[in-house]
Amino acid sequence: MSTYGYIRVSTREQNEDRQLIALREMSVPEQNIYMDKQSGKDFNRPQYKKLVKKLKPDDLLCIKSIDRLGRNYTEILEQWRILTKEKKIDIAVLDMPLLDTRRGKDLMGTFLSDIVLQVLSFVAENERTNIRQRQAEGIAAAKARGVRFGRPPRPLPENYHSAYLRWKAGAITGTAAAKECGMPLSTFRYRAEIYENAPLFLER
């Protein structure tokens, strides 16, 4: 029997130390620890796939919590079935002793584990949904405050003011003005709208 560990963090900025410490306390060999820095929305993760290929019957897989395995209710249950029924391995969820397939292998123990697994899988997916909703609400609130997202616009070329004034006066076409400034016509018109509303425009 070999012992393996799996770690997942959602982004490269998140710290995996807490999970790593927990796996080391379970004496999981360093070479048997696999880690993905990826969303838990599905199981299309390179290190997880590599881990599953390595697993053999009676091996033990340790994870810190069920949401580190994934955050999709249906897919968590399916992966659990694949790992325990097809791969015939044991799984230990370290922060939930009831989700340790080495214990309570009788009918009652299996029944309780299945209930806990379904509840926690639902909680994991529900939290993922809540996170996305909070992000959307935060972005909407920031936009309402005037916060702009995305790349900052490039500085206007030095001749933009002159080309803009001649275009507004009808001396040249928008196409000609855009060409002078080295930008597409749509960009010239878009920047013109911003330019007109800029406080410095009145001072120039």
CSV table of C-alpha atoms in Angstrom, one decimal:
chain,number,residue,atom,x,y,z
A,1,MET,CA,0.0,0.0,0.0
A,2,SER,CA,1.3,3.5,-0.9
A,3,THR,CA,0.1,6.8,0.5
A,4,TYR,CA,-0.6,9.7,-1.7
A,5,GLY,CA,-1.7,13.3,-1.1
A,6,TYR,CA,-3.5,15.8,-3.3
A,7,ILE,CA,-3.4,19.6,-2.9
A,8,ARG,CA,-5.4,22.1,-4.9
A,9,VAL,CA,-5.5,25.9,-4.7
A,10,SER,CA,-7.6,28.0,-7.0
A,11,THR,CA,-5.0,30.5,-8.1
A,12,ARG,CA,-1.2,30.8,-8.2
A,13,GLU,CA,-1.4,33.5,-5.6
A,14,GLN,CA,-3.0,31.3,-3.0
A,15,ASN,CA,-0.7,29.5,-0.5
A,16,GLU,CA,-0.7,25.7,-0.2
A,17,ASP,CA,1.3,25.5,3.0
A,18,ARG,CA,-1.7,24.6,5.2
A,19,GLN,CA,-2.5,21.6,3.1
A,20,LEU,CA,1.1,20.6,2.7
A,21,ILE,CA,1.7,20.6,6.5
A,22,ALA,CA,-1.4,18.4,7.0
A,23,LEU,CA,-0.2,15.9,4.5
A,24,ARG,CA,3.3,15.8,6.0
A,25,GLU,CA,1.7,15.1,9.4
A,26,MET,CA,0.1,12.1,7.8
A,27,SER,CA,3.6,11.0,6.7
A,28,VAL,CA,2.8,11.3,3.0
A,29,PRO,CA,6.1,11.0,1.0
A,30,GLU,CA,7.0,14.2,-0.7
A,31,GLN,CA,7.3,12.5,-4.1
A,32,ASN,CA,3.7,11.2,-3.7
A,33,ILE,CA,2.1,14.7,-3.2
A,34,TYR,CA,0.4,16.1,-6.3
A,35,MET,CA,-0.7,19.7,-6.6
A,36,ASP,CA,-2.8,21.7,-9.0
A,37,LYS,CA,-3.2,25.5,-9.0
A,38,GLN,CA,-6.5,25.5,-10.7
A,39,SER,CA,-10.3,26.0,-10.2
A,40,GLY,CA,-12.2,23.2,-8.7
A,41,LYS,CA,-15.1,23.6,-11.1
A,42,ASP,CA,-14.1,20.3,-12.8
A,43,PHE,CA,-11.5,17.5,-12.7
A,44,ASN,CA,-9.7,18.4,-15.9
A,45,ARG,CA,-6.5,19.1,-14.0
A,46,PRO,CA,-3.1,17.7,-15.1
A,47,GLN,CA,-1.7,16.7,-11.7
A,48,TYR,CA,-4.9,15.1,-10.6
A,49,LYS,CA,-5.1,13.0,-13.8
A,50,LYS,CA,-1.4,12.0,-13.3
A,51,LEU,CA,-2.2,11.0,-9.7
A,52,VAL,CA,-5.2,8.9,-10.6
A,53,LYS,CA,-3.1,6.9,-13.1
A,54,LYS,CA,-0.6,6.1,-10.3
A,55,LEU,CA,-3.2,4.8,-7.8
A,56,LYS,CA,-3.4,1.1,-7.3
A,57,PRO,CA,-5.8,-1.0,-5.2
A,58,ASP,CA,-5.4,-0.5,-1.4
A,59,ASP,CA,-3.5,2.7,-1.8
A,60,LEU,CA,-4.5,5.6,0.4
A,61,LEU,CA,-5.3,9.1,-0.9
A,62,CYS,CA,-5.2,12.0,1.7
A,63,ILE,CA,-6.8,15.4,1.1
A,64,LYS,CA,-7.1,18.2,3.6
A,65,SER,CA,-10.8,18.9,2.9
A,66,ILE,CA,-13.5,17.8,0.4
A,67,ASP,CA,-13.5,21.2,-1.4
A,68,ARG,CA,-9.8,20.6,-2.2
A,69,LEU,CA,-10.9,17.6,-4.3
A,70,GLY,CA,-13.4,19.8,-6.2
A,71,ARG,CA,-16.3,22.1,-6.0
A,72,ASN,CA,-18.8,20.5,-8.4
A,73,TYR,CA,-21.3,18.4,-6.5
A,74,THR,CA,-22.0,15.8,-9.2
A,75,GLU,CA,-18.4,15.4,-10.3
A,76,ILE,CA,-17.2,15.0,-6.7
A,77,LEU,CA,-19.5,12.1,-6.1
A,78,GLU,CA,-18.5,10.6,-9.5
A,79,GLN,CA,-14.8,10.9,-8.7
A,80,TRP,CA,-15.3,9.4,-5.3
A,81,ARG,CA,-17.1,6.4,-6.9
A,82,ILE,CA,-14.3,6.0,-9.4
A,83,LEU,CA,-11.6,6.2,-6.8
A,84,THR,CA,-13.2,3.9,-4.2
A,85,LYS,CA,-15.1,1.4,-6.5
A,86,GLU,CA,-13.0,1.3,-9.7
A,87,LYS,CA,-9.5,2.1,-8.5
A,88,LYS,CA,-10.4,0.4,-5.2
A,89,ILE,CA,-8.4,2.8,-3.0
A,90,ASP,CA,-9.1,4.3,0.3
A,91,ILE,CA,-9.6,8.1,0.8
A,92,ALA,CA,-9.0,10.1,4.0
A,93,VAL,CA,-10.5,13.6,4.2
A,94,LEU,CA,-8.3,14.9,7.1
A,95,ASP,CA,-10.7,17.6,8.5
A,96,MET,CA,-13.7,15.2,8.4
A,97,PRO,CA,-13.0,11.9,10.1
A,98,LEU,CA,-16.3,10.4,8.9
A,99,LEU,CA,-14.9,10.6,5.4
A,100,ASP,CA,-12.2,8.1,5.9
A,101,THR,CA,-13.1,4.9,4.0
A,102,ARG,CA,-10.7,2.9,6.1
A,103,ARG,CA,-13.2,3.1,9.0
A,104,GLY,CA,-16.7,1.8,9.2
A,105,LYS,CA,-16.7,-0.4,6.2
A,106,ASP,CA,-19.9,-2.1,7.5
A,107,LEU,CA,-23.3,-1.1,6.1
A,108,MET,CA,-24.0,1.6,8.7
A,109,GLY,CA,-20.5,3.1,8.3
A,110,THR,CA,-20.9,3.3,4.5
A,111,PHE,CA,-24.3,4.8,4.8
A,112,LEU,CA,-23.1,7.5,7.2
A,113,SER,CA,-20.1,8.3,4.9
A,114,ASP,CA,-22.3,8.6,1.9
A,115,ILE,CA,-24.6,11.1,3.6
A,116,VAL,CA,-21.7,13.2,4.9
A,117,LEU,CA,-20.1,13.1,1.4
A,118,GLN,CA,-23.2,14.3,-0.3
A,119,VAL,CA,-23.8,17.1,2.2
A,120,LEU,CA,-20.2,18.3,2.0
A,121,SER,CA,-20.1,18.1,-1.8
A,122,PHE,CA,-23.2,20.2,-1.9
A,123,VAL,CA,-21.7,22.7,0.5
A,124,ALA,CA,-18.5,22.9,-1.7
A,125,GLU,CA,-20.4,23.6,-4.8
A,126,ASN,CA,-22.7,26.1,-3.1
A,127,GLU,CA,-19.7,28.0,-1.8
A,128,ARG,CA,-18.3,28.1,-5.3
A,129,THR,CA,-21.6,29.6,-6.5
A,130,ASN,CA,-21.5,32.2,-3.6
A,131,ILE,CA,-17.9,33.1,-4.5
A,132,ARG,CA,-18.9,33.8,-8.1
A,133,GLN,CA,-21.9,35.9,-7.0
A,134,ARG,CA,-19.8,37.9,-4.5
A,135,GLN,CA,-17.3,38.6,-7.3
A,136,ALA,CA,-20.0,39.7,-9.7
A,137,GLU,CA,-21.5,42.0,-7.0
A,138,GLY,CA,-18.1,43.4,-6.1
A,139,ILE,CA,-17.3,44.2,-9.8
A,140,ALA,CA,-20.7,45.8,-10.3
A,141,ALA,CA,-20.3,47.9,-7.2
A,142,ALA,CA,-16.8,49.0,-8.3
A,143,LYS,CA,-18.1,50.0,-11.7
A,144,ALA,CA,-20.8,52.0,-10.1
A,145,ARG,CA,-18.1,53.9,-8.2
A,146,GLY,CA,-16.3,54.6,-11.4
A,147,VAL,CA,-13.6,52.0,-11.2
A,148,ARG,CA,-12.5,50.9,-14.6
A,149,PHE,CA,-11.3,47.4,-15.4
A,150,GLY,CA,-9.0,46.1,-18.0
A,151,ARG,CA,-5.9,47.7,-19.6
A,152,PRO,CA,-5.4,51.4,-19.2
A,153,PRO,CA,-5.9,53.2,-22.6
A,154,ARG,CA,-2.7,54.1,-24.5
A,155,PRO,CA,-1.6,57.7,-24.3
A,156,LEU,CA,-3.0,59.9,-27.1
A,157,PRO,CA,-0.6,60.8,-29.9
A,158,GLU,CA,0.8,64.3,-29.7
A,159,ASN,CA,-1.1,65.4,-32.8
A,160,TYR,CA,-4.4,64.1,-31.6
A,161,HIS,CA,-5.6,67.5,-30.3
A,162,SER,CA,-4.9,69.2,-33.7
A,163,ALA,CA,-6.5,66.4,-35.7
A,164,TYR,CA,-9.5,66.3,-33.4
A,165,LEU,CA,-10.2,70.1,-33.7
A,166,ARG,CA,-9.9,70.0,-37.5
A,167,TRP,CA,-12.2,67.0,-37.6
A,168,LYS,CA,-14.8,68.7,-35.3
A,169,ALA,CA,-14.6,71.9,-37.5
A,170,GLY,CA,-15.3,69.8,-40.6
A,171,ALA,CA,-11.9,70.5,-42.2
A,172,ILE,CA,-11.0,66.8,-42.5
A,173,THR,CA,-13.0,63.6,-42.4
A,174,GLY,CA,-12.9,61.2,-39.4
A,175,THR,CA,-11.1,58.7,-41.5
A,176,ALA,CA,-8.4,61.2,-42.4
A,177,ALA,CA,-8.1,62.3,-38.7
A,178,ALA,CA,-7.8,58.7,-37.6
A,179,LYS,CA,-5.1,58.0,-40.2
A,180,GLU,CA,-3.1,61.0,-39.0
A,181,CYS,CA,-3.2,59.7,-35.5
A,182,GLY,CA,-2.4,56.1,-36.5
A,183,MET,CA,-5.5,54.5,-35.1
A,184,PRO,CA,-8.7,52.9,-36.5
A,185,LEU,CA,-11.6,55.1,-37.1
A,186,SER,CA,-13.7,53.4,-34.4
A,187,THR,CA,-10.9,54.0,-31.9
A,188,PHE,CA,-10.6,57.6,-32.9
A,189,ARG,CA,-14.3,58.2,-32.4
A,190,TYR,CA,-14.3,56.3,-29.1
A,191,ARG,CA,-11.4,58.3,-27.7
A,192,ALA,CA,-13.0,61.5,-29.0
A,193,GLU,CA,-16.0,60.9,-26.7
A,194,ILE,CA,-13.7,60.5,-23.7
A,195,TYR,CA,-11.6,63.4,-24.8
A,196,GLU,CA,-14.6,65.8,-25.0
A,197,ASN,CA,-15.6,64.9,-21.4
A,198,ALA,CA,-12.0,65.2,-20.0
A,199,PRO,CA,-11.5,68.3,-17.7
A,200,LEU,CA,-8.3,69.1,-19.5
A,201,PHE,CA,-10.1,69.4,-22.8
A,202,LEU,CA,-11.5,72.8,-21.8
A,203,GLU,CA,-8.1,74.1,-20.8
A,204,ARG,CA,-6.3,73.2,-24.0
